[in-house]
PDB file of C-alpha atoms and ligand atoms in Angstrom:
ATOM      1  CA  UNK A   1     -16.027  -8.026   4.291  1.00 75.00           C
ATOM      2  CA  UNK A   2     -12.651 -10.108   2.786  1.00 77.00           C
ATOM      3  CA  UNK A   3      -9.831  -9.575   3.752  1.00 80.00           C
ATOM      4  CA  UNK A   4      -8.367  -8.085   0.820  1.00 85.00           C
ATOM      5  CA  UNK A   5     -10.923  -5.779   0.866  1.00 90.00           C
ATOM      6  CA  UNK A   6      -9.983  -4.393   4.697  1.00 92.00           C
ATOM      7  CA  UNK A   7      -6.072  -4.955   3.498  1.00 93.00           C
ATOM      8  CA  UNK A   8      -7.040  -2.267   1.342  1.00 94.00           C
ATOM      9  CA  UNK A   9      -8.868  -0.081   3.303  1.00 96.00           C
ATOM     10  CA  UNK A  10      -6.772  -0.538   6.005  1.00 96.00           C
ATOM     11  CA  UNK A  11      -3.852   0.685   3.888  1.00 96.00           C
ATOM     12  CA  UNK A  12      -5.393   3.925   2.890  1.00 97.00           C
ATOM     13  CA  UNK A  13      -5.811   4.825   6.304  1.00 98.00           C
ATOM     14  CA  UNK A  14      -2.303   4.294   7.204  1.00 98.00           C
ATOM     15  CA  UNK A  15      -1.374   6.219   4.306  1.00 98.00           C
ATOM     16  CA  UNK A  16      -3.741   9.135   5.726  1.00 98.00           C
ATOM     17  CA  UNK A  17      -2.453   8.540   9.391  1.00 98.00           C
ATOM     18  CA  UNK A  18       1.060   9.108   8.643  1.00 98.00           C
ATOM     19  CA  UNK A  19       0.224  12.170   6.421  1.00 98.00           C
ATOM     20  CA  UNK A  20      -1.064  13.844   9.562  1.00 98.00           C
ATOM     21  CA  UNK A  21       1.486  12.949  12.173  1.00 98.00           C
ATOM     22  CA  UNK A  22       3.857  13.746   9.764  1.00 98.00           C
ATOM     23  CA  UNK A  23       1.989  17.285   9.840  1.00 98.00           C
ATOM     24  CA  UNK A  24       2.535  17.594  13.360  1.00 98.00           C
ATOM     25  CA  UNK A  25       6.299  16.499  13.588  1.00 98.00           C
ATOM     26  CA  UNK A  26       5.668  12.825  14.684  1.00 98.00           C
ATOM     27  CA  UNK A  27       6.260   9.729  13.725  1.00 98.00           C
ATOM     28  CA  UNK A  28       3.121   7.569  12.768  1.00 98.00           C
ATOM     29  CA  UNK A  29       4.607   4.441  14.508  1.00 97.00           C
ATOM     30  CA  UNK A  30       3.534   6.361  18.070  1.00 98.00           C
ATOM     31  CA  UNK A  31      -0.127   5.716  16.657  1.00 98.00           C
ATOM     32  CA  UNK A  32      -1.665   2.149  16.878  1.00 98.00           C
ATOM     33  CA  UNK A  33      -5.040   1.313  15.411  1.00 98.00           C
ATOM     34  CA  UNK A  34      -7.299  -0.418  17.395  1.00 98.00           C
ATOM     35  CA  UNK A  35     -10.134  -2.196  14.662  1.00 98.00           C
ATOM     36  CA  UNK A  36     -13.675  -1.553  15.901  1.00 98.00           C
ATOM     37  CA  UNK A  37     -16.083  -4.483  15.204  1.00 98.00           C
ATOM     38  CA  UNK A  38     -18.735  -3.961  17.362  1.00 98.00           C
ATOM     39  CA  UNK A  39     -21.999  -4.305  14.826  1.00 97.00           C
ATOM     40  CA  UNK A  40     -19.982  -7.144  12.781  1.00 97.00           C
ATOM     41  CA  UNK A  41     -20.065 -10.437  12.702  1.00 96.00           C
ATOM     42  CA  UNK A  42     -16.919 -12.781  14.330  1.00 96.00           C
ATOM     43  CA  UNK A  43     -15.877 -12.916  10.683  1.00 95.00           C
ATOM     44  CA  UNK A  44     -14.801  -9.425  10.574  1.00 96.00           C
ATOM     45  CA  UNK A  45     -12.286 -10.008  13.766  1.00 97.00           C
ATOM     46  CA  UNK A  46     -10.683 -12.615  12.071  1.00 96.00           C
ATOM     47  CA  UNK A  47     -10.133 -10.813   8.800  1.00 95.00           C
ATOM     48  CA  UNK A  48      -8.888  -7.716  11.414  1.00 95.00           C
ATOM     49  CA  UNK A  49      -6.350 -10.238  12.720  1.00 95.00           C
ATOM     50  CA  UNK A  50      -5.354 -12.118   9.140  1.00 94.00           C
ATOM     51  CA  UNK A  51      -4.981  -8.273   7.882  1.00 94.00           C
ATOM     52  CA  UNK A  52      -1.988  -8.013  10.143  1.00 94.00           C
ATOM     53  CA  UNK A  53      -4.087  -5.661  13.104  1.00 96.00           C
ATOM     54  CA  UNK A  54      -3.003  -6.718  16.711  1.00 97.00           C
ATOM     55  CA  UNK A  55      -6.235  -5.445  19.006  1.00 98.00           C
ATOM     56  CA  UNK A  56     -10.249  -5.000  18.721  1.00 98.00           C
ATOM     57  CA  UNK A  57     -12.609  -2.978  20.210  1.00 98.00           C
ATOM     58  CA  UNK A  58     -16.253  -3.830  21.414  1.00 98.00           C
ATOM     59  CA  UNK A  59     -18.579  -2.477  23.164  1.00 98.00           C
ATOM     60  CA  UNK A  60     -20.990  -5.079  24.525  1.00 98.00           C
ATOM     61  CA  UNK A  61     -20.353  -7.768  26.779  1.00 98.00           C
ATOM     62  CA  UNK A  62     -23.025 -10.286  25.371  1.00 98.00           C
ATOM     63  CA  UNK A  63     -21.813  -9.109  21.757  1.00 98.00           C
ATOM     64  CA  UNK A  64     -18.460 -10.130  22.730  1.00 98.00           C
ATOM     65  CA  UNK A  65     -18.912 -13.252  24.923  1.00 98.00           C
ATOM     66  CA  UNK A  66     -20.955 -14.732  21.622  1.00 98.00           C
ATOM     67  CA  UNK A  67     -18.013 -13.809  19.414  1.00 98.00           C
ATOM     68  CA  UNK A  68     -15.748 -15.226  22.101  1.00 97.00           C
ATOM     69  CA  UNK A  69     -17.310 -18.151  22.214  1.00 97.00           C
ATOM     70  CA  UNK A  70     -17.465 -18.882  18.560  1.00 97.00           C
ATOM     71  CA  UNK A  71     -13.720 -18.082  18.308  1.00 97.00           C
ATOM     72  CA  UNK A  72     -12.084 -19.467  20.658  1.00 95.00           C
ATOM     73  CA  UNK A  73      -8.358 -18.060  21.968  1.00 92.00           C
ATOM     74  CA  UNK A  74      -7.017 -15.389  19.939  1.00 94.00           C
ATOM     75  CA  UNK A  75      -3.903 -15.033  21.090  1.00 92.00           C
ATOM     76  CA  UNK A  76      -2.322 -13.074  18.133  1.00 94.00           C
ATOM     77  CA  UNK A  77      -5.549 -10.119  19.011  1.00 98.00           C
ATOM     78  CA  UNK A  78      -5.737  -8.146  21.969  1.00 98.00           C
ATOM     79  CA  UNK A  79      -9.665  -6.844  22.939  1.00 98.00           C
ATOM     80  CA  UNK A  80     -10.383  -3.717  24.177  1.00 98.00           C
ATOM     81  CA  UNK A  81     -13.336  -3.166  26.034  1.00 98.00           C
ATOM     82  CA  UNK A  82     -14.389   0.462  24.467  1.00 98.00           C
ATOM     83  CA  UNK A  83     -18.465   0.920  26.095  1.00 97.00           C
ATOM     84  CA  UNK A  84     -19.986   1.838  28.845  1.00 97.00           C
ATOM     85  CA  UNK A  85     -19.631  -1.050  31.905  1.00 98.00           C
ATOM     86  CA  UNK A  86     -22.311  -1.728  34.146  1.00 97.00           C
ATOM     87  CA  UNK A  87     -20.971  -2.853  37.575  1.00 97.00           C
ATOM     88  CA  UNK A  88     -22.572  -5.901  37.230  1.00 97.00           C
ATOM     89  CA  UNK A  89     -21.138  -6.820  34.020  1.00 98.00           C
ATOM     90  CA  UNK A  90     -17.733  -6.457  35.614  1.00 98.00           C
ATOM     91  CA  UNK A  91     -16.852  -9.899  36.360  1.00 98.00           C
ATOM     92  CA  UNK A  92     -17.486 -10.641  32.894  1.00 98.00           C
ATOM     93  CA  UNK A  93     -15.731  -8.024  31.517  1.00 98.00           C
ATOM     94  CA  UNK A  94     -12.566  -9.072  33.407  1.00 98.00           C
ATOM     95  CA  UNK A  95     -12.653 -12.292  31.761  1.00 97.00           C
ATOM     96  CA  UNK A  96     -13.003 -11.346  28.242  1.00 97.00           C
ATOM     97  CA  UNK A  97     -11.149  -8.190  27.850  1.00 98.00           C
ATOM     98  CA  UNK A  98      -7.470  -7.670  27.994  1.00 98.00           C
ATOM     99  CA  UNK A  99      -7.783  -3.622  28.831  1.00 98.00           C
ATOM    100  CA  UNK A 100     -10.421  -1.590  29.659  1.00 98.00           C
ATOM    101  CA  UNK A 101     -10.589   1.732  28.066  1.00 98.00           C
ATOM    102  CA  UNK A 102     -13.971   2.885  29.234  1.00 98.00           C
ATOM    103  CA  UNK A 103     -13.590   3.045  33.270  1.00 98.00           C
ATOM    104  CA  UNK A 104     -15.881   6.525  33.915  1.00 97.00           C
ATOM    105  CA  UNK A 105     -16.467   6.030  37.952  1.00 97.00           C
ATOM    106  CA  UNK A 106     -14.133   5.785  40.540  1.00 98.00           C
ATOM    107  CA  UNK A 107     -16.608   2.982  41.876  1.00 97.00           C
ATOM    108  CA  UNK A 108     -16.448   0.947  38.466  1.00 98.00           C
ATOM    109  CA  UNK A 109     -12.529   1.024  38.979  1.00 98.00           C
ATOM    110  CA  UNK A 110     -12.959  -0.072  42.784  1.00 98.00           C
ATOM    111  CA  UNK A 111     -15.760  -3.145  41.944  1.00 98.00           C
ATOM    112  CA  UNK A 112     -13.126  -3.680  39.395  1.00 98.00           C
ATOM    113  CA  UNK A 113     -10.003  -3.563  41.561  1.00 98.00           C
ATOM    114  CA  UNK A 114     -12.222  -5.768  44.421  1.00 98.00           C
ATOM    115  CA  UNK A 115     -12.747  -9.106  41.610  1.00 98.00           C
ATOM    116  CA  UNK A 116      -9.623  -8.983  39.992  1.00 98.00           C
ATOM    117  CA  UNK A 117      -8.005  -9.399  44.073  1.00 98.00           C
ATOM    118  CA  UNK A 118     -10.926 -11.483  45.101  1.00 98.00           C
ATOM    119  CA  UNK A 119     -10.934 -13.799  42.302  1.00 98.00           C
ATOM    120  CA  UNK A 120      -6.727 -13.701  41.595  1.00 98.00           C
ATOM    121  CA  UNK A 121      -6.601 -12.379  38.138  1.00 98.00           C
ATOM    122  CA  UNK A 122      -3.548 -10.749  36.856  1.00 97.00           C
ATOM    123  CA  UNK A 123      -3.975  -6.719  36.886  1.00 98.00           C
ATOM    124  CA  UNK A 124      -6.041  -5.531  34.334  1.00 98.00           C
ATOM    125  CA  UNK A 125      -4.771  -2.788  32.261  1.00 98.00           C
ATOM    126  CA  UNK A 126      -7.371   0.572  32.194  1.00 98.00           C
ATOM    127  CA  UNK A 127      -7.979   3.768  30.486  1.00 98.00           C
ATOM    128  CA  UNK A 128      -9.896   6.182  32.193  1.00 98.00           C
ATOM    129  CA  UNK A 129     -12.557   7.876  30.313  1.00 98.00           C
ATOM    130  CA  UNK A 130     -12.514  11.860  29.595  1.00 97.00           C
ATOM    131  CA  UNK A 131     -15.515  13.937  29.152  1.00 91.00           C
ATOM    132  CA  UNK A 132     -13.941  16.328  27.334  1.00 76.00           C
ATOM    133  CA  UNK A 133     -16.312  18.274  25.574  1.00 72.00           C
ATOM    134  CA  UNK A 134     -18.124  18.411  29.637  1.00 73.00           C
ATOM    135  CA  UNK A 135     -20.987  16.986  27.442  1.00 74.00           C
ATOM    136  CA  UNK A 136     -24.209  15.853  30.096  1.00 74.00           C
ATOM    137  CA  UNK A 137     -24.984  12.555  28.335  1.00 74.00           C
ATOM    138  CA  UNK A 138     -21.598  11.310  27.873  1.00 78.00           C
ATOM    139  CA  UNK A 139     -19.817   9.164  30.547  1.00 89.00           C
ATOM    140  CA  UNK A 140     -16.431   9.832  31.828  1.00 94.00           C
ATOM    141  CA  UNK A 141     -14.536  12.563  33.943  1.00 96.00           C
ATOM    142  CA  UNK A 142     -14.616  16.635  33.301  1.00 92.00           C
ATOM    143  CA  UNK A 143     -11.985  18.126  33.162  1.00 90.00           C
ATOM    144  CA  UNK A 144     -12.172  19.480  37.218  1.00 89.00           C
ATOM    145  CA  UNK A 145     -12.260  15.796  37.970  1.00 94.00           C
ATOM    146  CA  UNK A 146     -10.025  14.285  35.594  1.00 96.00           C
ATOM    147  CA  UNK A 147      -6.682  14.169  38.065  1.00 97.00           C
ATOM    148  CA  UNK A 148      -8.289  13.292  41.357  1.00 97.00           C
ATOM    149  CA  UNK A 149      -9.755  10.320  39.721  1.00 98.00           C
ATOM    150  CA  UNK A 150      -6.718   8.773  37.845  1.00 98.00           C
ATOM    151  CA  UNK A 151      -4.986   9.567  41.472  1.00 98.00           C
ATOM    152  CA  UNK A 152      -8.197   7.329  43.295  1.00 98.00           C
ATOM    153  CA  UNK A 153      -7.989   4.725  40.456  1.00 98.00           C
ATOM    154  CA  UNK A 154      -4.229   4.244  40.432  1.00 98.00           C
ATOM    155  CA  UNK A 155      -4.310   3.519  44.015  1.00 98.00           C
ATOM    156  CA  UNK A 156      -6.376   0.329  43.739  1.00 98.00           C
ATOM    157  CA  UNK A 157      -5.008  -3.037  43.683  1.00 98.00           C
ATOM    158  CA  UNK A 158      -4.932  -5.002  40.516  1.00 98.00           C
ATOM    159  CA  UNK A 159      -5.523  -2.246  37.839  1.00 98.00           C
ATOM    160  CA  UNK A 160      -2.643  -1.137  35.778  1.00 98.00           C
ATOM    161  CA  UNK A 161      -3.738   2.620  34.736  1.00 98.00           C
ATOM    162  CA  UNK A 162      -1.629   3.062  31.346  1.00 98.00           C
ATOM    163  CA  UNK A 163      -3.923   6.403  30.244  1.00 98.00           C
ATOM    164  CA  UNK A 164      -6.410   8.017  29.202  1.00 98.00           C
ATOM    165  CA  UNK A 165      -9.759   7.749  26.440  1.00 98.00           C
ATOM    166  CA  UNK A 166     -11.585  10.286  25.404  1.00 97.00           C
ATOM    167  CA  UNK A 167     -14.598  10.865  22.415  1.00 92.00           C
ATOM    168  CA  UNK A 168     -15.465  13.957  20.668  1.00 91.00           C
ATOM    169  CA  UNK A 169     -18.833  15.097  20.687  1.00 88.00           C
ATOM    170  CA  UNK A 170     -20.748  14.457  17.490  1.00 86.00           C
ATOM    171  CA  UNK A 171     -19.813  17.513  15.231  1.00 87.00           C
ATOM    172  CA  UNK A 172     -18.264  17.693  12.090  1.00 89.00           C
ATOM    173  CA  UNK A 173     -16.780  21.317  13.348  1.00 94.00           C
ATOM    174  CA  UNK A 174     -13.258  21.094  13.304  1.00 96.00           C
ATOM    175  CA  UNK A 175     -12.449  23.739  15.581  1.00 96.00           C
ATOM    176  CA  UNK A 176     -14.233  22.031  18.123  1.00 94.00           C
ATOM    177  CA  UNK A 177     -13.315  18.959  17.970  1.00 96.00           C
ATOM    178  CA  UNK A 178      -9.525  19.666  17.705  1.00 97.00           C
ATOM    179  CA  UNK A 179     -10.079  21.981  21.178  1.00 96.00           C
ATOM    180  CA  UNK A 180     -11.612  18.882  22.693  1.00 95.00           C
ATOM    181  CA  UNK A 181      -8.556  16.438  21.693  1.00 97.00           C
ATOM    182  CA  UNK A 182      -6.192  19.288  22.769  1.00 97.00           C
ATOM    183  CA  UNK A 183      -7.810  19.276  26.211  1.00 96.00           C
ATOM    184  CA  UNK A 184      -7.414  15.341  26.650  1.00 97.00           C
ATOM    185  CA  UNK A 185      -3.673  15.644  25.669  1.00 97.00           C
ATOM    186  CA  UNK A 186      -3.727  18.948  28.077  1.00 97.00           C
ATOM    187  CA  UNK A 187      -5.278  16.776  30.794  1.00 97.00           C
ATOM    188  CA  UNK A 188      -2.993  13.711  30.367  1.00 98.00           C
ATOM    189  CA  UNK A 189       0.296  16.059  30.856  1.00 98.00           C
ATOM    190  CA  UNK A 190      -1.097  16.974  33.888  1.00 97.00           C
ATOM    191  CA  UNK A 191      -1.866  13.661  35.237  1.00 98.00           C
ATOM    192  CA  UNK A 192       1.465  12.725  34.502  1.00 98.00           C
ATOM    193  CA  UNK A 193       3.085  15.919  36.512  1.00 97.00           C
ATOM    194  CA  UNK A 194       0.464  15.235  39.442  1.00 97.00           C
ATOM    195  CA  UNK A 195      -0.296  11.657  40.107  1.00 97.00           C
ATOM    196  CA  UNK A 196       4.018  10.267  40.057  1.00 95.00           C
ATOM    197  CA  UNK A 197       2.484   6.112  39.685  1.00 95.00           C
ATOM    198  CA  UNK A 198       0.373   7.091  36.449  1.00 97.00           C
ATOM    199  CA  UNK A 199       2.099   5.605  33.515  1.00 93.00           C
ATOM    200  CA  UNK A 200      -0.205   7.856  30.931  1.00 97.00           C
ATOM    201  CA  UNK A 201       1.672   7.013  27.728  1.00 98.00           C
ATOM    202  CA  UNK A 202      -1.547   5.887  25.989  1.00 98.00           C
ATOM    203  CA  UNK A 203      -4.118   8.488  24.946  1.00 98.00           C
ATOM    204  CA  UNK A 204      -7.043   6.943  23.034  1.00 98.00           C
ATOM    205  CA  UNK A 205      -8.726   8.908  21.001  1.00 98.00           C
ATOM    206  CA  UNK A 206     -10.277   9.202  17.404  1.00 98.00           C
ATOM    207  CA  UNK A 207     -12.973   7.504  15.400  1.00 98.00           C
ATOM    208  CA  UNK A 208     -13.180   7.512  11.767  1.00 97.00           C
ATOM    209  CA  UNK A 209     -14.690  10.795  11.219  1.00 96.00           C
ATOM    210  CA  UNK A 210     -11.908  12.469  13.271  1.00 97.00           C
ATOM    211  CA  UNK A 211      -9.199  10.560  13.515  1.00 98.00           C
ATOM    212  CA  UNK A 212      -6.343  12.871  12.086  1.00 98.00           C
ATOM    213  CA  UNK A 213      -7.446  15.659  14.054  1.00 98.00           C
ATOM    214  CA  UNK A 214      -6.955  13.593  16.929  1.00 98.00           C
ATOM    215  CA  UNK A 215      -3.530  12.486  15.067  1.00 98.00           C
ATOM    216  CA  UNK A 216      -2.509  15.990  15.044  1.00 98.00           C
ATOM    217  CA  UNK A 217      -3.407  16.302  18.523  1.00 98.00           C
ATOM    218  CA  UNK A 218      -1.509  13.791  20.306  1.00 98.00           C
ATOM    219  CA  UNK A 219      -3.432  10.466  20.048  1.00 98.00           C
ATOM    220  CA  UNK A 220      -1.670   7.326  20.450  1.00 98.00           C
ATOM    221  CA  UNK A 221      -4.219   4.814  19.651  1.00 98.00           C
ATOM    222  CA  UNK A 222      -7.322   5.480  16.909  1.00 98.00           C
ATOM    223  CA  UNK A 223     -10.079   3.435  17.453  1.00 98.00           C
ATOM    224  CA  UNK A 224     -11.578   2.810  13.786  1.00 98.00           C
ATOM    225  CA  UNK A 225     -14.785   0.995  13.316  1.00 98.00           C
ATOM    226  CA  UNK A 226     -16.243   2.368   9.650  1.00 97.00           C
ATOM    227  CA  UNK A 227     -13.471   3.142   8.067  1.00 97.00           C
ATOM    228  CA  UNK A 228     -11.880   0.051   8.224  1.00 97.00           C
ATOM    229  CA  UNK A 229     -15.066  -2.465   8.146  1.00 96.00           C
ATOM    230  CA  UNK A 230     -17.431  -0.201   6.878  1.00 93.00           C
ATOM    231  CA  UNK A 231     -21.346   0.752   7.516  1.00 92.00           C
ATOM    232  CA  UNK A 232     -22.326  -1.362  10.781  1.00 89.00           C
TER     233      UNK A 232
HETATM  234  C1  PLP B   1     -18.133   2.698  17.751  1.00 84.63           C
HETATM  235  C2  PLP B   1     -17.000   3.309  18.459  1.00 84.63           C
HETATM  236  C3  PLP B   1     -15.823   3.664  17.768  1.00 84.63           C
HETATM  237  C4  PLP B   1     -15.648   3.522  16.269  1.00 84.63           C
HETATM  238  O1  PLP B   1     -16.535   4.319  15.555  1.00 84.63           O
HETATM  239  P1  PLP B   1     -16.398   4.559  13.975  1.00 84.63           P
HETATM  240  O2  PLP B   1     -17.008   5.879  13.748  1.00 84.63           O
HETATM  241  O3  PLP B   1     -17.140   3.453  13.305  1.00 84.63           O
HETATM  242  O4  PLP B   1     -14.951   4.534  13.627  1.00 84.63           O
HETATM  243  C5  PLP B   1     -14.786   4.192  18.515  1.00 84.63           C
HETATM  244  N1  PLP B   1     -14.874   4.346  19.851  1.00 84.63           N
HETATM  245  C6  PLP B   1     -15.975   4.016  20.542  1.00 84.63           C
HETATM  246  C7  PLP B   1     -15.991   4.217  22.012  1.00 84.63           C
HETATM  247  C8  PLP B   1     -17.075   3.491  19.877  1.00 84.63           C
HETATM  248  O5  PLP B   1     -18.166   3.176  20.569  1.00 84.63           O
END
């Protein structure tokens, strides 16, 4: 896809963004859009970044160290890893990614914590991942769990916790899904009251089939792959 073509797209969903935090009482600048292009070619990031979008989201380490390699720096894009991370993709990760929004295990966050000292990196910034929904199959912490774990993971060395990410379940029920946000922004005030060194002033959540829910809900940072790219 051009461009002009995301320019466009990208402008009706700002236009649809604001419309819903202005619903809510906020102001749509507290939202940032993070362009998904996992499934798309290198070409897409650099349209994302010539259309004016600061950060990208993948999901796949050899996905991304190919599009790395055929890009070269970006130093106007910041990438989010947004997937599930093996432990012994870590490393890697480290080196490509300039946050982490997907840590789901304290031990991820400790192997983490461990390279970035061993190997002298500068701290990597982290999400940790929700369950909300207390869905089986999906990774990330219930909500039982949820505040020992940002208290384990902000103790470790080298990781700079800045909040939390959570993803819906796949439903087109709005009732559910807006409980589910509401219960990640729940759980992140609590964090905050509980663990004093969490910084917790980013809460990912949204995908293009829910993102103004999650608007309405307290997100701070959509993470749009579809909508902005289209069909992967
Ligand atoms: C793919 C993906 C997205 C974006 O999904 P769309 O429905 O295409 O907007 C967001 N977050 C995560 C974690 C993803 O894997």
């Amino acid at each position: 896809m051009t461009s002009d073509r995301i320019e466009a797209r990208l402008a009706r969903v700002t236009e649809r963004l604001a419309r819903a935090a202005q619903r809510v009482g906020r102001s749509p600048d507290e939202v940032e859009i993070l362009a998904v292009t996992k499934g798309h070619s290198k070409d897409a990031i650099e349209a994302v970044a010539e259309a004016g979008l600061g950060a990208i989201g993948e999901n796949r380490i050899p996905e991304a160290e190919a599009k790395r390699a055929e890009l070269g720096d970006t130093p106007d894009l910041a990438w989010h890893f947004i997937g599930r991370l093996q432990r012994n993709k870590a490393r890697r990760a480290l080196r490509l990614f300039d946050v982490i929004e997907s840590v789901d295990s304290v031990r991820l966050a400790e192997a983490l914590s461990r390279i970035v000292t061993e190997d002298e990196l500068p701290p990597m910034e982290v999400l940790v991942q929700l369950n909300p929904g207390g869905e089986d199959a999906k990774a990330g912490f219930g909500a039982e769990e949820a505040v020992r774990a940002v208290d384990a993971i902000c103790r470790l060395p080298g990781l700079k916790v800045t909040g939390l990410m959570a993803m819906a379940p796949f439903t087109t029920e709005e009732s559910v899904l807006r409980s589910v946000f509401r219960e990640a922004r729940e759980l992140l005030d609590r964090c905050k009251e509980e663990v004093p060194a969490f910084e917790g002033r980013v809460l990912s959540m949204g995908m293009s089939n829910d993102f103004e829910i999650a608007v309405e809900e307290g997100s701070t940072r959509v993470r749009l792959g579809t909508l902005i790219l289209g069909e992967r």
